[in-house]
Amino acid sequence: MRVRARGLVNLRAVLAPVASGMGVMAAAAAVLVPALGGDAARDAPGPGRVPPPAATHRAYVPGAAQAAPASAPCTARTAAESLRPSSEDGAAVKRIKERGQLVVGVDQNTYRWGYRDPATGELEGFDIDLARAIAEDILGPRPPVVFKAVPTNQRIPALRKRSVDMVVRTMTVNCVRKQQVAFSTSYFQAGQQVLAPVSSAVTAYDDSLRGKRVCTAAGSTGETALRARPHGAKVLTVPNQLDCLVRLQLGRADAVVTDSALAAAQAAQDPAVELKGKPFTDESYGVAMNKDDTDLVRRVNKVLDDYRGGGAKSPWMRAYRTWLRADLPGISGPPSPQYSD
């Protein structure tokens, strides 16, 4: 059964059980281990949504991957490059197999990407489908997966402490983060964008934000952008992006800066808010792993190669049609991988 809920009242009703103490959810060989964060209610997209342009999403072309010189420094252009795919079992993959389960850091409160269906308690979304595909490749059919809900600013610490094997959580790849963790090739492209009430005078990421309370998740690329160029706004940070939507609904924030894909998902939850202006950055999402787990990076890239393959019938396109097309129409395929070796 699908439960659809709009607006503040239903969203807060879903969040209430989380605030009072989250439990452990087990279903179909998967377990959710709660951490800080909340849940998102399901909803249909509201009318008049303005999705971010699909033009920033460079379509996947089989065999088009290019390798950069091994000594090339990380730049904004090369940040999404990763190691070439391999199906060989190295130390990290063997560790996962010996343990008998894959531990994945995910979101449980981002609609359409990683969230719990309030009717079933099951995790669903584009990122969840990808995490299950990785687990199946390593561990076989119906693999045991432990999903750990990880706040935005705890993604890198969780990887460095090895409390998770990987993070699949709309995580933007950039040079600063690549100094601390390793990333797969890009599996989605987005950009930072402004979300605000339909009636707001805010028009884009510009001086219309002056004097406004602008919310973003701590540790996100949205926070980095706002700290560098706030446009006169007062910056508010929260553990998770859904907390920004709640603040917006309660009148405790005037606008939100987040990834365009996440902003579109939040606009789908509440018809009183909309995307403003255009994305003002170009960013790639990657699967994040510990820097020492190079064999796992190559294995994930092998899974991503399979996941992208098959054109309109590929697993990537099936997941896109299921979770994202309603709010992000016009994307013809996944981004092409770029390799550093």
mmCIF file of C-alpha atoms in Angstrom:
data_model
loop_
_atom_site.group_PDB
_atom_site.id
_atom_site.type_symbol
_atom_site.label_atom_id
_atom_site.label_comp_id
_atom_site.label_asym_id
_atom_site.label_seq_id
_atom_site.Cartn_x
_atom_site.Cartn_y
_atom_site.Cartn_z
ATOM 1 C CA MET A 1 0.000 0.000 0.000
ATOM 2 C CA ARG A 2 1.249 3.485 -0.826
ATOM 3 C CA VAL A 3 0.589 6.307 1.610
ATOM 4 C CA ARG A 4 0.539 9.821 0.196
ATOM 5 C CA ALA A 5 0.851 12.835 2.437
ATOM 6 C CA ARG A 6 1.164 16.532 1.757
ATOM 7 C CA GLY A 7 2.196 19.484 3.830
ATOM 8 C CA LEU A 8 3.375 20.099 7.337
ATOM 9 C CA VAL A 9 0.831 18.149 9.372
ATOM 10 C CA ASN A 10 1.437 14.789 7.720
ATOM 11 C CA LEU A 11 5.187 15.295 7.497
ATOM 12 C CA ARG A 12 5.404 16.050 11.200
ATOM 13 C CA ALA A 13 3.254 13.022 11.960
ATOM 14 C CA VAL A 14 5.780 10.828 10.183
ATOM 15 C CA LEU A 15 8.713 12.518 11.912
ATOM 16 C CA ALA A 16 7.209 12.225 15.405
ATOM 17 C CA PRO A 17 8.064 8.542 15.983
ATOM 18 C CA VAL A 18 11.664 9.261 15.019
ATOM 19 C CA ALA A 19 11.959 12.126 17.478
ATOM 20 C CA SER A 20 10.691 9.920 20.291
ATOM 21 C CA GLY A 21 13.145 7.092 19.605
ATOM 22 C CA MET A 22 13.929 5.095 16.475
ATOM 23 C CA GLY A 23 13.800 1.337 16.332
ATOM 24 C CA VAL A 24 15.457 -1.266 14.149
ATOM 25 C CA MET A 25 13.673 -2.310 10.968
ATOM 26 C CA ALA A 26 14.333 -5.699 9.395
ATOM 27 C CA ALA A 27 12.766 -6.747 6.115
ATOM 28 C CA ALA A 28 13.705 -9.023 3.205
ATOM 29 C CA ALA A 29 17.311 -9.633 4.286
ATOM 30 C CA ALA A 30 17.898 -5.959 5.071
ATOM 31 C CA VAL A 31 18.249 -4.183 8.417
ATOM 32 C CA LEU A 32 18.043 -0.472 9.136
ATOM 33 C CA VAL A 33 20.281 0.646 11.992
ATOM 34 C CA PRO A 34 19.026 4.096 13.039
ATOM 35 C CA ALA A 35 21.242 7.093 13.601
ATOM 36 C CA LEU A 36 20.466 10.791 13.876
ATOM 37 C CA GLY A 37 17.866 11.832 11.306
ATOM 38 C CA GLY A 38 14.196 11.614 10.417
ATOM 39 C CA ASP A 39 11.818 10.028 7.950
ATOM 40 C CA ALA A 40 10.048 11.501 4.939
ATOM 41 C CA ALA A 41 6.416 10.964 3.965
ATOM 42 C CA ARG A 42 5.512 9.701 0.506
ATOM 43 C CA ASP A 43 3.740 12.047 -1.839
ATOM 44 C CA ALA A 44 2.911 12.655 -5.452
ATOM 45 C CA PRO A 45 4.627 15.577 -7.197
ATOM 46 C CA GLY A 46 2.748 18.834 -6.803
ATOM 47 C CA PRO A 47 1.594 20.834 -9.811
ATOM 48 C CA GLY A 48 3.763 23.458 -11.385
ATOM 49 C CA ARG A 49 7.103 22.027 -10.249
ATOM 50 C CA VAL A 50 10.135 23.490 -12.010
ATOM 51 C CA PRO A 51 12.787 20.757 -12.258
ATOM 52 C CA PRO A 52 16.453 21.611 -12.642
ATOM 53 C CA PRO A 53 17.626 21.500 -16.250
ATOM 54 C CA ALA A 54 18.594 18.040 -17.467
ATOM 55 C CA ALA A 55 21.332 19.522 -19.628
ATOM 56 C CA THR A 56 23.872 19.287 -16.772
ATOM 57 C CA HIS A 57 23.449 15.512 -16.772
ATOM 58 C CA ARG A 58 25.990 14.233 -19.301
ATOM 59 C CA ALA A 59 24.565 11.039 -20.765
ATOM 60 C CA TYR A 60 26.384 7.726 -20.515
ATOM 61 C CA VAL A 61 28.015 6.565 -23.731
ATOM 62 C CA PRO A 62 29.427 2.986 -23.611
ATOM 63 C CA GLY A 63 33.157 2.979 -24.270
ATOM 64 C CA ALA A 64 33.449 6.749 -23.951
ATOM 65 C CA ALA A 65 35.350 6.791 -20.657
ATOM 66 C CA GLN A 66 38.630 8.676 -20.706
ATOM 67 C CA ALA A 67 41.618 8.309 -18.408
ATOM 68 C CA ALA A 68 43.458 11.293 -16.973
ATOM 69 C CA PRO A 69 47.243 11.286 -16.410
ATOM 70 C CA ALA A 70 48.000 9.583 -13.093
ATOM 71 C CA SER A 71 49.893 12.638 -11.853
ATOM 72 C CA ALA A 72 47.145 15.148 -12.706
ATOM 73 C CA PRO A 73 46.081 17.220 -9.670
ATOM 74 C CA CYS A 74 42.452 17.137 -8.555
ATOM 75 C CA THR A 75 40.408 19.944 -10.047
ATOM 76 C CA ALA A 76 36.699 20.682 -10.243
ATOM 77 C CA ARG A 77 36.740 19.085 -13.701
ATOM 78 C CA THR A 78 38.575 15.893 -12.698
ATOM 79 C CA ALA A 79 37.047 15.360 -9.243
ATOM 80 C CA ALA A 80 34.582 12.715 -10.503
ATOM 81 C CA GLU A 81 37.356 10.485 -11.907
ATOM 82 C CA SER A 82 37.800 7.115 -10.227
ATOM 83 C CA LEU A 83 39.661 3.797 -10.539
ATOM 84 C CA ARG A 84 38.955 1.437 -13.413
ATOM 85 C CA PRO A 85 36.483 -1.397 -12.737
ATOM 86 C CA SER A 86 37.572 -4.846 -11.573
ATOM 87 C CA SER A 87 35.710 -7.916 -10.307
ATOM 88 C CA GLU A 88 38.718 -9.250 -8.386
ATOM 89 C CA ASP A 89 38.352 -9.844 -4.644
ATOM 90 C CA GLY A 90 40.848 -7.758 -2.688
ATOM 91 C CA ALA A 91 41.154 -7.298 1.068
ATOM 92 C CA ALA A 92 38.046 -5.120 1.465
ATOM 93 C CA VAL A 93 35.775 -7.337 -0.638
ATOM 94 C CA LYS A 94 37.032 -10.443 1.197
ATOM 95 C CA ARG A 95 36.327 -8.740 4.518
ATOM 96 C CA ILE A 96 32.710 -8.129 3.489
ATOM 97 C CA LYS A 97 32.300 -11.719 2.280
ATOM 98 C CA GLU A 98 33.790 -13.150 5.479
ATOM 99 C CA ARG A 99 31.434 -10.992 7.547
ATOM 100 C CA GLY A 100 28.532 -12.159 5.386
ATOM 101 C CA GLN A 101 26.859 -8.763 5.072
ATOM 102 C CA LEU A 102 27.368 -5.345 3.525
ATOM 103 C CA VAL A 103 27.056 -2.319 5.815
ATOM 104 C CA VAL A 104 25.898 0.773 3.929
ATOM 105 C CA GLY A 105 25.486 4.329 5.182
ATOM 106 C CA VAL A 106 22.294 5.791 3.734
ATOM 107 C CA ASP A 107 19.692 8.484 4.229
ATOM 108 C CA GLN A 108 16.283 7.576 5.584
ATOM 109 C CA ASN A 109 14.584 10.934 5.132
ATOM 110 C CA THR A 110 15.186 12.065 1.534
ATOM 111 C CA TYR A 111 12.087 11.439 -0.537
ATOM 112 C CA ARG A 112 12.690 9.323 -3.644
ATOM 113 C CA TRP A 113 16.392 8.788 -2.835
ATOM 114 C CA GLY A 114 16.572 7.067 0.556
ATOM 115 C CA TYR A 115 13.532 7.093 2.841
ATOM 116 C CA ARG A 116 11.264 4.761 4.788
ATOM 117 C CA ASP A 117 7.783 4.099 3.486
ATOM 118 C CA PRO A 118 5.607 5.079 6.483
ATOM 119 C CA ALA A 119 3.172 2.263 5.689
ATOM 120 C CA THR A 120 5.704 -0.582 5.528
ATOM 121 C CA GLY A 121 8.766 0.749 7.353
ATOM 122 C CA GLU A 122 10.915 -0.395 4.421
ATOM 123 C CA LEU A 123 13.709 1.691 2.973
ATOM 124 C CA GLU A 124 13.105 2.733 -0.619
ATOM 125 C CA GLY A 125 14.573 5.047 -3.230
ATOM 126 C CA PHE A 126 17.142 5.461 -5.999
ATOM 127 C CA ASP A 127 20.140 5.177 -3.659
ATOM 128 C CA ILE A 128 18.657 2.144 -1.911
ATOM 129 C CA ASP A 129 18.227 0.307 -5.234
ATOM 130 C CA LEU A 130 21.879 0.990 -6.083
ATOM 131 C CA ALA A 131 23.101 -0.177 -2.670
ATOM 132 C CA ARG A 132 21.180 -3.443 -3.058
ATOM 133 C CA ALA A 133 22.694 -3.982 -6.521
ATOM 134 C CA ILE A 134 26.206 -3.593 -5.078
ATOM 135 C CA ALA A 135 25.416 -6.000 -2.248
ATOM 136 C CA GLU A 136 24.019 -8.584 -4.676
ATOM 137 C CA ASP A 137 27.138 -8.461 -6.828
ATOM 138 C CA ILE A 138 29.402 -9.073 -3.828
ATOM 139 C CA LEU A 139 27.266 -11.454 -1.750
ATOM 140 C CA GLY A 140 24.842 -13.069 -4.209
ATOM 141 C CA PRO A 141 21.023 -13.123 -4.502
ATOM 142 C CA ARG A 142 18.975 -11.651 -1.626
ATOM 143 C CA PRO A 143 22.117 -10.470 0.175
ATOM 144 C CA PRO A 144 22.164 -9.480 3.849
ATOM 145 C CA VAL A 145 22.429 -5.679 3.932
ATOM 146 C CA VAL A 146 22.697 -3.513 7.036
ATOM 147 C CA PHE A 147 21.545 0.033 6.301
ATOM 148 C CA LYS A 148 22.845 2.634 8.750
ATOM 149 C CA ALA A 149 21.141 6.028 8.719
ATOM 150 C CA VAL A 150 24.023 8.529 8.619
ATOM 151 C CA PRO A 151 23.561 12.322 8.923
ATOM 152 C CA THR A 152 25.152 14.491 6.250
ATOM 153 C CA ASN A 153 28.050 15.656 8.434
ATOM 154 C CA GLN A 154 28.807 12.112 9.658
ATOM 155 C CA ARG A 155 29.306 10.456 6.279
ATOM 156 C CA ILE A 156 33.077 10.893 6.136
ATOM 157 C CA PRO A 157 33.695 10.064 9.840
ATOM 158 C CA ALA A 158 31.630 6.867 9.433
ATOM 159 C CA LEU A 159 33.829 5.767 6.524
ATOM 160 C CA ARG A 160 37.089 6.666 8.195
ATOM 161 C CA LYS A 161 36.111 4.806 11.385
ATOM 162 C CA ARG A 162 34.890 1.865 9.249
ATOM 163 C CA SER A 163 31.487 1.821 10.910
ATOM 164 C CA VAL A 164 30.168 1.401 7.343
ATOM 165 C CA ASP A 165 31.674 -0.203 4.231
ATOM 166 C CA MET A 166 30.372 2.528 1.963
ATOM 167 C CA VAL A 167 28.029 5.488 1.828
ATOM 168 C CA VAL A 168 25.328 5.660 -0.853
ATOM 169 C CA ARG A 169 23.639 8.919 0.077
ATOM 170 C CA THR A 170 23.456 11.576 -2.657
ATOM 171 C CA MET A 171 27.055 12.426 -1.778
ATOM 172 C CA THR A 172 28.720 14.969 -4.032
ATOM 173 C CA VAL A 173 32.258 14.165 -5.139
ATOM 174 C CA ASN A 174 34.743 17.014 -4.749
ATOM 175 C CA CYS A 175 38.471 17.478 -4.223
ATOM 176 C CA VAL A 176 38.242 18.292 -0.523
ATOM 177 C CA ARG A 177 36.308 15.104 0.199
ATOM 178 C CA LYS A 178 38.603 13.012 -2.002
ATOM 179 C CA GLN A 179 41.465 13.890 0.325
ATOM 180 C CA GLN A 180 39.607 11.998 3.062
ATOM 181 C CA VAL A 181 37.637 9.216 1.336
ATOM 182 C CA ALA A 182 37.532 7.431 -2.019
ATOM 183 C CA PHE A 183 34.696 7.643 -4.536
ATOM 184 C CA SER A 184 33.251 5.552 -7.309
ATOM 185 C CA THR A 185 32.558 7.004 -10.724
ATOM 186 C CA SER A 186 29.565 9.341 -10.931
ATOM 187 C CA TYR A 187 26.122 7.740 -10.850
ATOM 188 C CA PHE A 188 24.110 10.986 -10.994
ATOM 189 C CA GLN A 189 24.681 14.667 -11.712
ATOM 190 C CA ALA A 190 22.978 17.566 -9.986
ATOM 191 C CA GLY A 191 23.732 21.121 -8.852
ATOM 192 C CA GLN A 192 23.056 23.383 -5.888
ATOM 193 C CA GLN A 193 19.719 25.216 -6.083
ATOM 194 C CA VAL A 194 17.412 27.358 -3.948
ATOM 195 C CA LEU A 195 14.070 26.124 -2.583
ATOM 196 C CA ALA A 196 11.592 28.642 -1.121
ATOM 197 C CA PRO A 197 7.851 29.180 -0.662
ATOM 198 C CA VAL A 198 5.932 29.836 -3.880
ATOM 199 C CA SER A 199 4.939 33.268 -2.544
ATOM 200 C CA SER A 200 8.509 34.204 -1.533
ATOM 201 C CA ALA A 201 10.354 37.199 -2.981
ATOM 202 C CA VAL A 202 13.444 34.991 -3.245
ATOM 203 C CA THR A 203 14.164 34.471 -6.930
ATOM 204 C CA ALA A 204 17.445 32.502 -7.107
ATOM 205 C CA TYR A 205 20.869 32.164 -5.516
ATOM 206 C CA ASP A 206 21.427 35.893 -5.656
ATOM 207 C CA ASP A 207 20.980 39.059 -3.618
ATOM 208 C CA SER A 208 17.276 38.301 -3.164
ATOM 209 C CA LEU A 209 18.558 36.163 -0.241
ATOM 210 C CA ARG A 210 19.824 39.254 1.596
ATOM 211 C CA GLY A 211 18.497 39.337 5.156
ATOM 212 C CA LYS A 212 16.832 35.933 4.729
ATOM 213 C CA ARG A 213 17.318 32.879 6.949
ATOM 214 C CA VAL A 214 18.702 30.236 4.594
ATOM 215 C CA CYS A 215 18.866 26.626 5.773
ATOM 216 C CA THR A 216 21.268 23.915 4.608
ATOM 217 C CA ALA A 217 22.647 20.636 5.953
ATOM 218 C CA ALA A 218 25.855 20.821 7.991
ATOM 219 C CA GLY A 219 28.781 19.359 6.077
ATOM 220 C CA SER A 220 27.018 19.658 2.709
ATOM 221 C CA THR A 221 28.246 21.356 -0.440
ATOM 222 C CA GLY A 222 25.312 23.729 0.042
ATOM 223 C CA GLU A 223 26.848 24.919 3.307
ATOM 224 C CA THR A 224 30.218 25.375 1.588
ATOM 225 C CA ALA A 225 28.623 27.528 -1.099
ATOM 226 C CA LEU A 226 26.698 29.628 1.406
ATOM 227 C CA ARG A 227 29.717 30.208 3.642
ATOM 228 C CA ALA A 228 31.747 31.318 0.624
ATOM 229 C CA ARG A 229 29.054 33.578 -0.814
ATOM 230 C CA PRO A 230 26.025 34.085 1.475
ATOM 231 C CA HIS A 231 24.527 36.964 -0.523
ATOM 232 C CA GLY A 232 23.766 38.694 2.770
ATOM 233 C CA ALA A 233 21.759 35.737 4.128
ATOM 234 C CA LYS A 234 21.839 34.342 7.662
ATOM 235 C CA VAL A 235 23.001 30.732 7.297
ATOM 236 C CA LEU A 236 21.243 28.062 9.414
ATOM 237 C CA THR A 237 22.616 24.512 9.526
ATOM 238 C CA VAL A 238 20.807 21.295 10.469
ATOM 239 C CA PRO A 239 21.866 17.595 10.507
ATOM 240 C CA ASN A 240 19.700 16.576 7.515
ATOM 241 C CA GLN A 241 18.076 18.326 4.579
ATOM 242 C CA LEU A 242 14.557 17.267 5.571
ATOM 243 C CA ASP A 243 15.020 19.343 8.728
ATOM 244 C CA CYS A 244 15.334 22.363 6.418
ATOM 245 C CA LEU A 245 11.972 21.626 4.806
ATOM 246 C CA VAL A 246 10.355 21.382 8.242
ATOM 247 C CA ARG A 247 11.924 24.710 9.255
ATOM 248 C CA LEU A 248 10.626 26.237 6.029
ATOM 249 C CA GLN A 249 7.128 24.931 6.734
ATOM 250 C CA LEU A 250 7.227 26.205 10.334
ATOM 251 C CA GLY A 251 8.346 29.663 9.236
ATOM 252 C CA ARG A 252 11.729 29.284 10.934
ATOM 253 C CA ALA A 253 13.619 29.554 7.628
ATOM 254 C CA ASP A 254 12.971 31.609 4.506
ATOM 255 C CA ALA A 255 14.777 29.454 1.950
ATOM 256 C CA VAL A 256 16.836 26.281 1.547
ATOM 257 C CA VAL A 257 20.009 25.646 -0.433
ATOM 258 C CA THR A 258 20.554 22.015 -1.366
ATOM 259 C CA ASP A 259 21.243 19.754 -4.341
ATOM 260 C CA SER A 260 18.764 20.350 -7.157
ATOM 261 C CA ALA A 261 17.716 16.692 -7.108
ATOM 262 C CA LEU A 262 16.957 16.868 -3.381
ATOM 263 C CA ALA A 263 15.203 20.226 -3.780
ATOM 264 C CA ALA A 264 12.938 18.698 -6.434
ATOM 265 C CA ALA A 265 12.108 15.847 -4.047
ATOM 266 C CA GLN A 266 11.254 18.318 -1.261
ATOM 267 C CA ALA A 267 9.080 20.355 -3.635
ATOM 268 C CA ALA A 268 7.239 17.131 -4.465
ATOM 269 C CA GLN A 269 6.448 16.695 -0.776
ATOM 270 C CA ASP A 270 4.977 20.155 -0.320
ATOM 271 C CA PRO A 271 3.120 22.092 -3.063
ATOM 272 C CA ALA A 272 3.626 25.354 -1.122
ATOM 273 C CA VAL A 273 7.345 25.437 -2.010
ATOM 274 C CA GLU A 274 9.170 25.504 -5.332
ATOM 275 C CA LEU A 275 12.623 25.613 -6.897
ATOM 276 C CA LYS A 276 13.904 29.141 -7.511
ATOM 277 C CA GLY A 277 16.248 30.082 -10.328
ATOM 278 C CA LYS A 278 18.621 27.534 -11.832
ATOM 279 C CA PRO A 279 21.287 25.236 -10.367
ATOM 280 C CA PHE A 280 24.400 27.310 -9.781
ATOM 281 C CA THR A 281 26.921 24.441 -9.599
ATOM 282 C CA ASP A 282 27.523 21.185 -11.480
ATOM 283 C CA GLU A 283 28.078 18.250 -9.126
ATOM 284 C CA SER A 284 28.390 14.475 -9.361
ATOM 285 C CA TYR A 285 27.092 11.917 -6.870
ATOM 286 C CA GLY A 286 29.409 8.997 -6.110
ATOM 287 C CA VAL A 287 29.504 5.992 -3.805
ATOM 288 C CA ALA A 288 31.989 6.853 -1.039
ATOM 289 C CA MET A 289 34.379 4.363 0.568
ATOM 290 C CA ASN A 290 37.444 4.278 2.829
ATOM 291 C CA LYS A 291 40.543 5.507 0.969
ATOM 292 C CA ASP A 292 42.399 2.256 1.686
ATOM 293 C CA ASP A 293 39.706 0.070 0.090
ATOM 294 C CA THR A 294 40.846 0.452 -3.507
ATOM 295 C CA ASP A 295 39.661 -3.042 -4.460
ATOM 296 C CA LEU A 296 36.168 -2.168 -3.229
ATOM 297 C CA VAL A 297 36.218 1.054 -5.276
ATOM 298 C CA ARG A 298 37.055 -0.962 -8.392
ATOM 299 C CA ARG A 299 34.364 -3.528 -7.569
ATOM 300 C CA VAL A 300 31.712 -0.825 -7.143
ATOM 301 C CA ASN A 301 32.779 0.709 -10.459
ATOM 302 C CA LYS A 302 32.314 -2.689 -12.076
ATOM 303 C CA VAL A 303 28.793 -2.841 -10.628
ATOM 304 C CA LEU A 304 28.104 0.673 -11.895
ATOM 305 C CA ASP A 305 29.259 -0.317 -15.393
ATOM 306 C CA ASP A 306 26.720 -3.157 -15.363
ATOM 307 C CA TYR A 307 24.079 -0.907 -13.787
ATOM 308 C CA ARG A 308 24.421 1.695 -16.554
ATOM 309 C CA GLY A 309 24.496 -0.821 -19.412
ATOM 310 C CA GLY A 310 21.470 -1.767 -21.510
ATOM 311 C CA GLY A 311 20.185 1.596 -22.664
ATOM 312 C CA ALA A 312 16.541 2.259 -21.822
ATOM 313 C CA LYS A 313 16.285 -1.186 -20.200
ATOM 314 C CA SER A 314 19.304 -0.727 -17.927
ATOM 315 C CA PRO A 315 18.869 -1.044 -14.150
ATOM 316 C CA TRP A 316 19.834 2.649 -13.894
ATOM 317 C CA MET A 317 17.039 3.721 -16.242
ATOM 318 C CA ARG A 318 14.508 1.461 -14.494
ATOM 319 C CA ALA A 319 15.417 3.042 -11.155
ATOM 320 C CA TYR A 320 15.246 6.530 -12.704
ATOM 321 C CA ARG A 321 11.761 5.884 -14.091
ATOM 322 C CA THR A 322 10.580 4.460 -10.766
ATOM 323 C CA TRP A 323 11.933 7.139 -8.442
ATOM 324 C CA LEU A 324 13.065 10.294 -10.210
ATOM 325 C CA ARG A 325 11.436 10.899 -13.575
ATOM 326 C CA ALA A 326 8.289 12.479 -12.116
ATOM 327 C CA ASP A 327 10.306 15.317 -10.557
ATOM 328 C CA LEU A 328 13.402 15.269 -12.804
ATOM 329 C CA PRO A 329 12.073 14.639 -16.314
ATOM 330 C CA GLY A 330 14.108 14.664 -19.497
ATOM 331 C CA ILE A 331 17.194 12.704 -18.379
ATOM 332 C CA SER A 332 18.106 10.281 -21.163
ATOM 333 C CA GLY A 333 20.665 8.198 -19.303
ATOM 334 C CA PRO A 334 23.315 8.002 -16.567
ATOM 335 C CA PRO A 335 26.511 10.058 -16.643
ATOM 336 C CA SER A 336 29.541 8.558 -18.375
ATOM 337 C CA PRO A 337 32.306 7.234 -16.113
ATOM 338 C CA GLN A 338 35.655 8.971 -16.038
ATOM 339 C CA TYR A 339 38.773 7.119 -14.891
ATOM 340 C CA SER A 340 42.027 8.287 -13.343
ATOM 341 C CA ASP A 341 44.139 5.240 -14.322
#
